[in-house]
Short mmCIF file of C-alpha atoms and ligand atoms in Angstrom, two decimals:
data_model
loop_
_atom_site.label_atom_id
_atom_site.label_comp_id
_atom_site.label_asym_id
_atom_site.label_seq_id
_atom_site.Cartn_x
_atom_site.Cartn_y
_atom_site.Cartn_z
CA GLY A 1 203.80 126.22 155.05
CA ASP A 2 202.57 122.62 155.25
CA GLY A 3 199.79 122.15 157.82
CA ALA A 4 199.01 125.87 158.15
CA HIS A 5 195.49 127.20 158.66
CA VAL A 6 194.15 130.40 157.07
CA PRO A 7 190.68 131.97 157.39
CA VAL A 8 190.40 132.60 153.64
CA LEU A 9 192.26 131.07 150.73
CA VAL A 10 191.94 132.57 147.23
CA ILE A 11 193.04 130.35 144.32
CA GLY A 12 194.39 132.61 141.56
CA THR A 13 195.24 136.31 141.29
CA GLY A 14 193.33 137.53 138.22
CA TYR A 15 190.39 139.95 138.26
CA GLY A 16 187.96 137.89 140.34
CA GLY A 17 190.60 136.95 142.90
CA SER A 18 192.01 140.47 143.24
CA VAL A 19 188.61 142.10 143.85
CA THR A 20 187.76 139.40 146.40
CA ALA A 21 191.04 139.77 148.29
CA LEU A 22 190.85 143.57 148.49
CA ARG A 23 187.28 143.69 149.76
CA LEU A 24 187.74 140.88 152.29
CA ALA A 25 190.91 142.53 153.63
CA GLN A 26 189.14 145.89 153.92
CA ALA A 27 186.45 144.06 155.93
CA GLY A 28 189.16 142.93 158.35
CA VAL A 29 189.72 139.38 157.09
CA ASP A 30 193.19 137.89 156.59
CA VAL A 31 193.54 136.49 153.07
CA HIS A 32 196.10 134.17 151.53
CA MET A 33 196.28 134.08 147.72
CA LEU A 34 197.95 131.24 145.84
CA GLU A 35 199.12 131.78 142.26
CA MET A 36 200.67 129.10 140.09
CA GLY A 37 202.53 131.61 137.91
CA GLN A 38 205.50 133.82 138.79
CA ALA A 39 205.56 137.16 140.59
CA TRP A 40 207.06 139.02 137.59
CA GLU A 41 209.01 141.48 139.70
CA THR A 42 212.59 140.64 138.72
CA PRO A 43 214.25 141.76 135.46
CA GLY A 44 215.76 139.16 133.12
CA SER A 45 219.25 139.27 131.61
CA ASP A 46 218.17 142.09 129.26
CA GLY A 47 217.24 144.30 132.21
CA LYS A 48 213.54 144.05 131.44
CA ILE A 49 210.89 142.12 133.30
CA PHE A 50 208.85 141.30 130.20
CA PRO A 51 210.07 140.35 126.68
CA ASN A 52 208.86 142.12 123.54
CA THR A 53 206.11 140.67 121.36
CA ARG A 54 208.49 140.55 118.39
CA THR A 55 211.13 138.54 120.26
CA PRO A 56 209.48 135.85 122.41
CA ASP A 57 211.94 134.05 124.70
CA TYR A 58 212.01 131.76 127.75
CA ARG A 59 209.73 134.18 129.63
CA SER A 60 206.95 134.13 127.05
CA TYR A 61 205.19 130.75 127.37
CA TRP A 62 203.84 128.65 130.21
CA LEU A 63 205.69 125.31 130.25
CA ARG A 64 206.11 124.86 126.48
CA THR A 65 209.24 123.98 124.54
CA ARG A 66 208.05 125.82 121.43
CA THR A 67 206.20 129.11 121.15
CA LYS A 68 202.61 129.04 119.95
CA GLN A 69 202.07 132.55 118.66
CA PRO A 70 198.44 133.53 117.97
CA LEU A 71 199.54 134.81 114.57
CA SER A 72 201.53 131.77 113.57
CA ASN A 73 202.70 132.86 110.13
CA PHE A 74 203.64 135.96 108.18
CA LEU A 75 203.99 136.20 104.39
CA GLY A 76 203.95 132.41 104.37
CA PHE A 77 206.74 132.00 106.92
CA PRO A 78 206.05 130.16 110.19
CA LEU A 79 207.04 132.33 113.17
CA ASP A 80 207.19 129.82 116.01
CA LYS A 81 210.51 128.82 117.54
CA ASP A 82 211.94 126.60 120.27
CA VAL A 83 212.21 128.00 123.80
CA PRO A 84 213.36 126.45 127.08
CA ARG A 85 210.53 125.04 129.21
CA HIS A 86 209.79 127.76 131.75
CA ALA A 87 206.97 129.09 133.93
CA GLY A 88 206.40 131.86 131.38
CA ILE A 89 203.67 134.44 131.26
CA LEU A 90 201.30 133.29 128.47
CA ASP A 91 199.61 129.91 128.52
CA ALA A 92 198.46 128.55 125.16
CA GLU A 93 196.39 125.76 126.67
CA GLU A 94 195.41 123.20 124.04
CA PHE A 95 192.13 121.30 124.09
CA ALA A 96 190.98 119.04 121.24
CA GLY A 97 189.06 121.78 119.40
CA ILE A 98 190.50 125.08 120.67
CA THR A 99 193.61 126.72 122.12
CA VAL A 100 192.77 128.95 125.08
CA TYR A 101 195.25 131.78 125.78
CA GLN A 102 195.56 132.86 129.43
CA GLY A 103 197.90 134.91 131.62
CA ARG A 104 200.09 133.20 134.23
CA GLY A 105 201.50 135.12 137.15
CA ILE A 106 200.45 137.49 139.92
CA GLY A 107 197.80 139.53 138.10
CA GLY A 108 196.51 136.73 135.83
CA GLY A 109 195.17 137.90 132.49
CA SER A 110 195.86 141.55 133.33
CA LEU A 111 199.55 140.88 132.64
CA VAL A 112 199.08 139.82 129.02
CA ASN A 113 195.84 141.35 127.78
CA GLY A 114 195.18 144.32 125.52
CA GLY A 115 193.65 146.37 128.31
CA MET A 116 190.42 147.07 126.40
CA ALA A 117 188.04 147.97 129.20
CA VAL A 118 184.57 147.78 127.73
CA THR A 119 181.25 147.88 129.55
CA PRO A 120 178.55 146.03 127.58
CA ARG A 121 175.72 148.14 126.20
CA ARG A 122 172.93 148.03 128.74
CA GLU A 123 170.37 146.74 126.24
CA HIS A 124 172.53 143.62 125.77
CA PHE A 125 173.13 142.91 129.46
CA GLY A 126 170.17 140.53 129.73
CA SER A 127 172.02 138.10 127.46
CA VAL A 128 175.29 138.46 129.42
CA LEU A 129 174.10 137.71 132.97
CA PRO A 130 170.36 136.96 132.83
CA SER A 131 169.94 136.47 136.61
CA VAL A 132 171.58 139.78 137.61
CA ASN A 133 169.64 143.02 138.11
CA PRO A 134 171.04 145.45 135.49
CA ALA A 135 170.25 148.52 137.61
CA GLU A 136 172.66 147.52 140.39
CA MET A 137 175.38 146.72 137.85
CA TYR A 138 175.08 149.94 135.83
CA ASP A 139 174.47 152.22 138.82
CA VAL A 140 177.00 150.77 141.25
CA TYR A 141 179.30 147.92 140.22
CA TYR A 142 180.33 148.84 136.66
CA PRO A 143 181.24 152.39 137.80
CA ARG A 144 183.14 150.95 140.80
CA ALA A 145 185.06 148.50 138.60
CA ASN A 146 185.94 151.19 136.06
CA ALA A 147 187.23 153.50 138.78
CA GLU A 148 189.33 150.87 140.56
CA LEU A 149 190.79 149.48 137.31
CA GLY A 150 191.91 152.96 136.22
CA VAL A 151 189.97 152.91 132.97
CA ASN A 152 190.77 155.93 130.80
CA HIS A 153 190.07 157.26 127.31
CA VAL A 154 192.43 158.17 124.51
CA ASP A 155 192.49 161.89 123.67
CA PRO A 156 190.55 161.96 120.37
CA ALA A 157 192.50 164.93 118.99
CA TRP A 158 195.83 163.14 119.61
CA TRP A 159 194.45 159.87 118.20
CA GLU A 160 193.55 161.72 114.98
CA THR A 161 197.14 162.71 114.24
CA VAL A 162 199.62 160.37 115.90
CA ASP A 163 201.55 157.89 113.69
CA CYS A 164 201.03 154.89 115.98
CA TYR A 165 197.23 154.95 115.46
CA GLN A 166 197.33 155.19 111.68
CA TYR A 167 196.26 151.53 111.55
CA ALA A 168 193.17 152.37 113.59
CA ARG A 169 192.30 155.38 111.40
CA VAL A 170 192.55 153.20 108.30
CA GLY A 171 190.22 150.78 110.09
CA ARG A 172 187.79 153.63 110.73
CA LYS A 173 187.90 154.92 107.17
CA HIS A 174 187.02 151.51 105.79
CA ALA A 175 184.30 150.91 108.39
CA GLN A 176 182.65 154.26 107.77
CA ARG A 177 182.78 153.97 103.98
CA SER A 178 180.69 150.80 104.45
CA ASN A 179 178.34 152.58 106.89
CA PHE A 180 179.33 150.67 110.03
CA ALA A 181 179.30 152.31 113.46
CA PHE A 182 182.88 152.91 114.64
CA THR A 183 183.65 153.63 118.29
CA LEU A 184 186.68 154.53 120.36
CA VAL A 185 186.82 152.21 123.37
CA PRO A 186 188.34 152.82 126.83
CA ASN A 187 191.48 151.06 128.05
CA VAL A 188 193.46 150.60 131.26
CA TYR A 189 196.72 151.60 129.55
CA ASP A 190 197.79 155.02 130.84
CA MET A 191 197.06 157.18 127.79
CA ASN A 192 199.17 160.10 129.09
CA TYR A 193 202.13 157.75 129.31
CA MET A 194 201.51 156.64 125.72
CA LYS A 195 201.52 160.28 124.60
CA GLN A 196 204.95 160.67 126.19
CA GLU A 197 206.18 157.49 124.49
CA ALA A 198 205.05 158.78 121.12
CA ALA A 199 206.66 162.16 121.81
CA GLY A 200 209.94 160.44 122.71
CA THR A 201 209.95 161.67 126.33
CA ALA A 202 209.32 158.32 128.04
CA THR A 203 210.62 154.79 127.59
CA LYS A 204 208.65 153.12 124.82
CA SER A 205 206.37 150.24 125.76
CA ALA A 206 203.03 150.07 123.91
CA VAL A 207 204.50 152.15 121.10
CA ASP A 208 207.33 149.60 120.87
CA GLY A 209 204.76 146.81 120.51
CA GLU A 210 204.77 145.36 124.02
CA ILE A 211 201.71 143.14 124.54
CA LEU A 212 200.99 139.39 124.97
CA TYR A 213 204.14 138.70 127.01
CA GLY A 214 203.71 141.54 129.49
CA ASN A 215 204.11 145.27 129.44
CA ASN A 216 207.03 147.06 131.12
CA HIS A 217 205.54 150.53 131.61
CA GLY A 218 202.11 152.03 130.91
CA LYS A 219 199.60 149.24 131.49
CA LYS A 220 197.68 149.46 134.74
CA SER A 221 197.65 145.73 135.37
CA LEU A 222 196.20 144.32 138.61
CA PRO A 223 199.50 144.45 140.56
CA LYS A 224 199.33 148.26 140.09
CA THR A 225 195.62 148.59 141.00
CA TYR A 226 193.53 146.12 143.02
CA LEU A 227 196.48 144.04 144.23
CA ALA A 228 198.53 147.07 145.28
CA ARG A 229 195.61 148.27 147.41
CA ALA A 230 195.03 144.75 148.75
CA ARG A 231 198.68 144.48 149.85
CA ALA A 232 198.55 147.94 151.41
CA THR A 233 195.92 146.71 153.89
CA GLY A 234 198.58 144.45 155.43
CA ARG A 235 196.10 141.58 155.45
CA VAL A 236 196.81 139.97 152.07
CA ARG A 237 199.66 137.53 151.43
CA ILE A 238 200.34 136.33 147.89
CA THR A 239 202.44 133.24 147.21
CA PRO A 240 203.54 132.67 143.58
CA LEU A 241 204.57 129.36 141.97
CA HIS A 242 202.00 127.43 144.02
CA ARG A 243 199.37 125.39 142.17
CA VAL A 244 196.23 124.09 143.88
CA THR A 245 195.38 120.50 142.91
CA SER A 246 192.68 119.53 145.40
CA VAL A 247 190.08 120.89 147.82
CA THR A 248 188.17 118.55 150.15
CA ARG A 249 186.05 118.84 153.26
CA ALA A 250 187.91 118.44 156.57
CA GLY A 251 185.33 118.67 159.34
CA THR A 252 183.97 122.21 159.27
CA ARG A 253 186.99 123.38 157.28
CA TYR A 254 188.45 122.65 153.85
CA ALA A 255 191.78 120.96 153.15
CA ILE A 256 193.69 122.26 150.15
CA VAL A 257 196.53 120.38 148.44
CA VAL A 258 199.14 122.66 146.86
CA GLU A 259 202.13 121.90 144.64
CA GLN A 260 205.10 124.21 144.85
CA LEU A 261 206.77 124.70 141.44
CA ASP A 262 210.21 125.83 140.38
CA THR A 263 210.57 128.14 137.37
CA SER A 264 211.01 125.12 135.07
CA GLY A 265 207.65 123.78 136.17
CA ASN A 266 208.95 120.91 138.32
CA VAL A 267 207.06 120.12 141.52
CA THR A 268 209.48 120.71 144.38
CA ALA A 269 207.08 120.16 147.32
CA THR A 270 203.48 119.18 148.03
CA LYS A 271 201.73 120.85 150.96
CA THR A 272 198.33 120.64 152.62
CA VAL A 273 196.76 123.69 154.23
CA THR A 274 193.32 124.22 155.73
CA ALA A 275 190.95 127.16 155.32
CA ASP A 276 187.50 128.16 156.57
CA ARG A 277 186.56 129.54 153.16
CA VAL A 278 187.96 128.94 149.67
CA PHE A 279 187.40 131.30 146.74
CA PHE A 280 187.95 129.76 143.29
CA ALA A 281 189.53 132.50 141.15
CA ALA A 282 191.65 130.36 138.81
CA GLY A 283 189.92 131.75 135.70
CA SER A 284 187.15 130.15 133.64
CA VAL A 285 189.34 127.23 132.58
CA GLY A 286 191.31 126.85 135.82
CA THR A 287 188.26 126.94 138.09
CA SER A 288 186.18 124.70 135.80
CA LYS A 289 188.96 122.13 135.50
CA LEU A 290 189.44 121.98 139.26
CA LEU A 291 185.72 121.69 140.07
CA THR A 292 185.06 119.14 137.31
CA LYS A 293 187.87 116.95 138.58
CA LEU A 294 186.92 117.34 142.26
CA LYS A 295 183.29 116.42 141.62
CA ALA A 296 184.11 113.43 139.38
CA THR A 297 186.83 111.98 141.61
CA GLY A 298 184.70 112.19 144.75
CA ALA A 299 186.70 114.94 146.47
CA LEU A 300 183.64 117.25 146.39
CA PRO A 301 180.84 114.86 145.38
CA ASN A 302 177.94 117.16 146.35
CA LEU A 303 178.73 119.78 143.71
CA ASN A 304 175.73 119.89 141.39
CA GLY A 305 175.33 118.75 137.78
CA GLU A 306 175.96 122.23 136.37
CA ILE A 307 179.69 122.01 137.11
CA GLY A 308 181.70 122.17 133.86
CA LYS A 309 178.77 123.35 131.75
CA GLY A 310 178.01 126.52 129.83
CA TRP A 311 181.51 127.28 128.55
CA GLY A 312 181.91 129.66 125.62
CA ASP A 313 184.72 131.41 123.72
CA ASN A 314 183.08 134.88 123.68
CA GLY A 315 182.73 134.25 119.94
CA ASN A 316 186.36 135.18 119.26
CA VAL A 317 187.54 134.95 115.66
CA MET A 318 190.43 136.75 113.94
CA CYS A 319 191.10 137.83 110.38
CA GLY A 320 193.24 140.17 108.34
CA ARG A 321 192.47 142.22 105.22
CA ALA A 322 194.96 143.17 102.54
CA ASN A 323 194.88 146.91 101.88
CA HIS A 324 195.75 148.81 98.73
CA LEU A 325 199.18 150.42 98.49
CA TRP A 326 197.59 153.83 99.14
CA ASP A 327 196.31 152.62 102.53
CA PRO A 328 199.44 151.82 104.56
CA THR A 329 198.71 150.95 108.21
CA GLY A 330 202.08 152.25 109.47
CA THR A 331 205.45 150.88 110.50
CA VAL A 332 204.88 152.01 114.10
CA GLN A 333 201.70 150.56 115.61
CA THR A 334 200.93 150.89 119.30
CA SER A 335 199.99 147.53 120.78
CA ILE A 336 197.07 149.03 122.68
CA PRO A 337 193.83 148.82 120.69
CA THR A 338 191.41 151.74 121.12
CA ALA A 339 188.75 151.23 118.49
CA GLY A 340 186.12 148.85 117.19
CA ILE A 341 183.46 148.32 114.54
CA ASP A 342 180.08 147.74 116.16
CA ASN A 343 177.74 145.59 114.09
CA TRP A 344 176.41 143.63 117.09
CA ALA A 345 172.75 144.52 116.73
CA ALA A 346 172.53 143.87 112.98
CA GLY A 347 175.14 141.16 112.43
CA GLY A 348 176.18 139.78 115.84
CA ALA A 349 179.78 141.01 115.63
CA PHE A 350 181.93 143.64 117.38
CA ALA A 351 185.33 143.84 115.68
CA GLU A 352 188.32 145.31 117.48
CA VAL A 353 190.77 146.98 115.12
CA ALA A 354 193.91 145.24 116.35
CA PRO A 355 197.56 146.18 115.88
CA LEU A 356 200.14 144.22 113.90
CA PRO A 357 203.21 145.59 115.66
CA THR A 358 205.75 143.95 113.36
CA GLY A 359 207.88 147.09 112.94
CA ILE A 360 207.48 146.99 109.15
CA GLU A 361 204.74 148.15 106.80
CA THR A 362 202.36 145.23 106.23
CA TRP A 363 199.48 146.86 104.31
CA ALA A 364 197.29 144.65 106.45
CA SER A 365 194.34 145.50 108.65
CA PHE A 366 193.95 143.01 111.48
CA TYR A 367 190.79 142.39 113.52
CA LEU A 368 189.73 140.41 116.58
CA SER A 369 185.97 139.98 116.39
CA ILE A 370 183.72 139.18 119.33
CA THR A 371 180.59 137.49 118.00
CA LYS A 372 177.27 136.15 119.26
CA ASN A 373 178.30 132.51 118.81
CA PRO A 374 175.58 130.39 120.50
CA ASN A 375 177.68 127.22 120.92
CA ARG A 376 178.54 126.12 124.46
CA ALA A 377 180.94 123.39 125.51
CA GLN A 378 181.34 121.22 128.59
CA PHE A 379 184.34 120.16 130.67
CA THR A 380 184.45 116.44 131.57
CA TRP A 381 186.82 114.30 133.62
CA ASN A 382 188.85 111.85 131.54
CA ALA A 383 189.88 109.28 134.16
CA ALA A 384 191.96 107.18 131.74
CA ALA A 385 194.12 110.14 130.75
CA ASN A 386 193.96 111.76 134.21
CA ARG A 387 192.90 115.14 132.77
CA VAL A 388 189.91 117.35 132.10
CA ASP A 389 188.68 117.53 128.49
CA LEU A 390 186.64 120.27 126.82
CA SER A 391 184.01 119.31 124.22
CA TRP A 392 184.48 122.41 122.00
CA GLN A 393 184.92 121.59 118.30
CA THR A 394 186.71 123.79 115.78
CA ALA A 395 183.66 123.68 113.48
CA TRP A 396 181.65 125.41 116.22
CA LYS A 397 183.36 128.67 115.17
CA GLN A 398 181.37 128.72 111.92
CA PRO A 399 178.64 131.02 113.33
CA SER A 400 181.40 133.43 114.39
CA ILE A 401 182.90 133.44 110.90
CA THR A 402 179.47 134.06 109.39
CA MET A 403 178.91 137.00 111.77
CA ALA A 404 182.37 138.50 111.20
CA LYS A 405 181.75 138.25 107.45
CA THR A 406 178.76 140.60 107.85
CA ILE A 407 181.42 143.26 108.43
CA PHE A 408 184.42 142.23 106.36
CA ASP A 409 182.75 140.87 103.21
CA LYS A 410 181.02 144.22 102.91
CA ILE A 411 184.20 146.24 103.52
CA ASN A 412 186.17 144.11 101.06
CA SER A 413 183.54 144.53 98.41
CA LYS A 414 183.35 148.31 98.95
CA GLU A 415 187.14 148.73 98.99
CA GLY A 416 187.92 146.18 96.28
CA THR A 417 190.19 144.31 98.73
CA ILE A 418 190.61 140.70 99.85
CA TYR A 419 191.27 138.75 103.05
CA ARG A 420 194.87 138.00 104.03
CA THR A 421 195.63 134.29 103.76
CA ASP A 422 199.14 134.28 105.28
CA LEU A 423 198.57 134.97 108.99
CA PHE A 424 197.32 131.67 110.41
CA GLY A 425 199.02 129.15 108.10
CA ALA A 426 199.00 128.68 104.36
CA TYR A 427 195.81 129.92 102.65
CA LYS A 428 193.93 130.17 105.92
CA ILE A 429 191.72 133.26 106.26
CA TRP A 430 190.16 132.78 109.69
CA GLY A 431 191.88 132.53 113.05
CA ASP A 432 189.25 130.08 114.29
CA HIS A 433 191.49 127.84 116.40
CA LEU A 434 191.75 130.00 119.52
CA THR A 435 190.16 132.25 122.08
CA TYR A 436 191.49 134.99 124.38
CA HIS A 437 188.18 135.17 126.27
CA PRO A 438 187.23 131.88 127.99
CA LEU A 439 183.98 132.28 129.96
CA GLY A 440 181.75 129.92 131.94
CA GLY A 441 182.02 126.39 133.32
CA ALA A 442 180.58 127.20 136.78
CA VAL A 443 177.74 129.46 135.77
CA LEU A 444 176.10 131.96 138.15
CA ASN A 445 172.71 130.89 139.48
CA LYS A 446 173.30 127.35 138.12
CA ALA A 447 176.48 125.79 139.57
CA THR A 448 176.34 128.48 142.27
CA ASP A 449 173.62 130.59 143.82
CA ASN A 450 173.03 134.07 142.41
CA HIS A 451 176.12 135.42 144.24
CA GLY A 452 178.71 132.74 143.50
CA ARG A 453 178.23 130.40 146.49
CA LEU A 454 178.82 126.85 145.25
CA HIS A 455 175.82 124.60 145.84
CA GLY A 456 176.51 121.74 148.26
CA TYR A 457 179.43 123.34 150.14
CA PRO A 458 179.05 126.32 152.48
CA GLY A 459 182.27 128.37 152.42
CA LEU A 460 183.20 127.54 148.81
CA TYR A 461 182.75 130.29 146.21
CA VAL A 462 183.40 130.96 142.52
CA VAL A 463 184.44 134.58 141.82
CA ASP A 464 185.95 134.66 138.29
CA GLY A 465 185.05 134.37 134.61
CA ALA A 466 183.71 130.84 135.17
CA LEU A 467 180.49 132.47 136.43
CA ILE A 468 179.67 134.12 133.10
CA PRO A 469 177.73 131.92 130.65
CA GLY A 470 179.99 132.12 127.62
CA ASN A 471 179.64 135.62 126.18
CA THR A 472 179.84 139.25 127.30
CA THR A 473 179.16 140.91 123.87
CA VAL A 474 182.41 142.87 124.34
CA ASN A 475 185.82 142.23 125.95
CA PRO A 476 185.15 140.56 129.30
CA PHE A 477 187.35 141.81 132.16
CA VAL A 478 185.28 144.84 133.20
CA THR A 479 182.25 142.56 133.56
CA ILE A 480 184.25 139.94 135.49
CA THR A 481 185.48 142.70 137.83
CA ALA A 482 182.06 144.31 138.30
CA LEU A 483 180.38 140.96 138.99
CA ALA A 484 183.06 140.11 141.57
CA GLU A 485 182.45 143.50 143.26
CA ARG A 486 178.71 142.77 143.39
CA ASN A 487 179.08 139.26 144.76
CA ILE A 488 181.73 139.91 147.40
CA GLU A 489 179.72 142.81 148.83
CA ARG A 490 176.81 140.42 149.46
CA ILE A 491 179.06 137.64 150.77
CA ILE A 492 180.74 140.00 153.26
CA ALA A 493 177.35 141.27 154.44
CA GLU A 494 175.73 137.85 154.86
CA ASP A 495 178.39 135.17 155.36
CA LEU A 496 181.12 136.64 157.56
P1 FDA B 1 192.47 135.12 135.14
O1 FDA B 1 192.75 134.16 134.06
O2 FDA B 1 192.80 136.55 134.91
O3 FDA B 1 193.27 134.69 136.48
C1 FDA B 1 193.33 133.36 136.92
C2 FDA B 1 194.65 133.14 137.65
O4 FDA B 1 194.61 131.90 138.35
C3 FDA B 1 195.85 133.07 136.72
O5 FDA B 1 196.85 133.96 137.19
C4 FDA B 1 196.31 131.60 136.82
O6 FDA B 1 197.69 131.44 136.65
C5 FDA B 1 195.84 131.23 138.21
N1 FDA B 1 195.58 129.78 138.37
C6 FDA B 1 194.93 128.96 137.51
N2 FDA B 1 194.84 127.71 138.01
C7 FDA B 1 195.46 127.73 139.21
C8 FDA B 1 195.70 126.74 140.20
N3 FDA B 1 195.26 125.47 140.05
N4 FDA B 1 196.39 127.09 141.32
C9 FDA B 1 196.83 128.37 141.48
N5 FDA B 1 196.63 129.36 140.57
C10 FDA B 1 195.94 129.04 139.44
N6 FDA B 1 189.89 141.06 128.19
C11 FDA B 1 189.42 142.34 128.09
O7 FDA B 1 188.43 142.69 128.73
N7 FDA B 1 190.07 143.24 127.29
C12 FDA B 1 191.16 142.90 126.54
O8 FDA B 1 191.74 143.75 125.84
C13 FDA B 1 191.63 141.55 126.62
N8 FDA B 1 192.69 141.14 125.86
C14 FDA B 1 193.22 139.87 126.05
C15 FDA B 1 194.37 139.48 125.37
C16 FDA B 1 194.95 138.24 125.62
C17 FDA B 1 196.18 137.82 124.86
C18 FDA B 1 194.37 137.37 126.58
C19 FDA B 1 194.98 136.03 126.89
C20 FDA B 1 193.22 137.75 127.25
C21 FDA B 1 192.63 138.99 126.99
N9 FDA B 1 191.49 139.39 127.67
C22 FDA B 1 191.00 140.67 127.50
C23 FDA B 1 190.77 138.47 128.58
C24 FDA B 1 191.00 138.76 130.07
O9 FDA B 1 192.38 138.88 130.34
C25 FDA B 1 190.35 137.62 130.88
O10 FDA B 1 188.98 137.60 130.59
C26 FDA B 1 190.56 137.80 132.39
O11 FDA B 1 191.93 137.85 132.74
C27 FDA B 1 189.87 136.68 133.17
O12 FDA B 1 189.87 137.02 134.54
P2 FDA B 1 189.68 135.93 135.66
O13 FDA B 1 189.68 136.62 136.97
O14 FDA B 1 188.50 135.09 135.31
O15 FDA B 1 190.95 134.93 135.56
#
C-alpha cells in the first residue's frame, strides 16, 4: 500500500528478478516484487489461460488496438487484426528503427519465449561478458541455472521419427547437404509431456502450436520454477499490474513511485513506497528506459555516463526458404524449436530452425538467426515527447543479413531453392524490423560494478539482460539467469 516500507523491492519478474528474489529470500530477506503485467492465473472465456498462436485475441498484446504479429503476412495476405486494448502478454514495443518483442506478466519473457535454453560455447564467452571469469560461470553458475530452469533434451530417437519435428529434419537435411554443423539444442519445455501430446495421451499445447502468447501446459516458465520456489519460502510477495515510474533517494532509503493499472491499462492509483534496496529487473529495455529517464530528469543524477549505452539486438534476423514439393515441412509442427545450424565461427550466424505452426502445409522452412552484428544503440531521454528513444536504425541489420546469407545463400544454391518473399510484407525476404533478444543499456562493469551495483547509489542494482553488452552468441536467457546467480551470491555475501 501507499507509504509502505520494504527491505527489498524488485522491479520486474523475469529471469533476473526471479533469481534475485529466490536467493535473497533463502538468505532470510523479505522481498516485494512489482510486475506491470498480469498474473496469468485465471482462464478466459474459452477456459484457457493463454490464447493460441493461430488465433490472437484480447489477451495477446500489451496495450495495442491491433495485433503486430512477427510474421505479418502469409501468401501475400496481411494477418494482423483489431483487438481490444488490454494488458496482454506480448509487448511489441516500437522504437524508430526496431520493434522489440517482450513478455508482460509474472514470469516476464519466460511466458512467451521459445524455451531454447542454450549455454554459449566457452570459446565465445569472452565476447559475451568480457569482465566475467569464464571458469566460475562454466563450473558453477551455468550448471546452477540449467538445473533450476529445468533444462532438458529432446530424445533423439523420438525426434527422428515424430511428425511434429519433420520441419526440423528437413532443416537438418538441407544444412548437412551444404556441410553446415547442425545441433540439437536443449529447451525448458518438458519433453516427456510433448511425447505424450504427440501420442495423444495429454492435452496438446506445443504440438497444437502454442507459443508467443503463452503456453498452457508443458513449458517450465518461471512461475513453475524459480518463482514457485521463491514463493514457497514465504518471504516473497509479488504484486501484478503495478508499474514503477520513479526511484529517488529519500535519506538513506529509496522512494519508489508506482502506478497501479487495470487490465485495460488505465492508471487507477499512484503510490509511493520506500525500500532499503532496489533491484532493477525490468528487462534490458525496461531497466534502461527507467535509468535513462531517472538520470536525465535529475531523479538519480549521480548515475554515470554509461547509462543507456551498449544496447544490441543479439543480431536477430528472420527469413524463410521455399522448399520443393518433395520436401514438405509438415502440417503439424510443434512450436518448440530444438535445432540449429551453427556457422558462428566461419560466418557469424547461428540459425534456429523455427516452426511455422499454421496447421497447413506451407513448404516453407523458417529460421531465426542470431548473428554477430557489431552495431550498438543508445537510449536517450526525449524531454519534448516525454519518452525514452532508442538510436537503433533499421539499416544496422545489414551485417546480420550478410551473416545469415552465409548459410542460406549456400543452401538455396545447393538445393535449387529461393527465399520466401511473402512472410514479412510484399516481396520482403528479411525480417529485419524486430528483435526477440534485447540486451544491454546498463552494461556490467560500465554502468555498474562487476557485480551489478549501480555506480553512484549504494543499494541500487541491475540484475537483468540490461547488463549484457548486446550479444550472447546464442539465445540469451540461460546467460541472463547464470549471471544473476553469480551476482546475487556476491551481493548477499558482501552487502547484506
Ligand atoms: P524480462 O523481459 O524477462 O522481464 C522483465 C519484466 O519486467 C517483465 O515481466 C516486464 O513486464 C516487467 N517490467 C518492465 N518494466 C516494468 C516497470 N516499469 N514496472 C514493473 N514491471 C516492469 N530467449 C532464449 O534464451 N530462448 C528462447 O527460445 C527465446 N525465445 C523468445 C521468443 C520471444 C517471442 C521473445 C519475446 C523472447 C524470447 N527470448 C528467448 C528472450 C528471453 O525471453 C529474454 O531474453 C528474457 O526474458 C529477458 O530476461 P530479463 O530478466 O532480462 O527480463
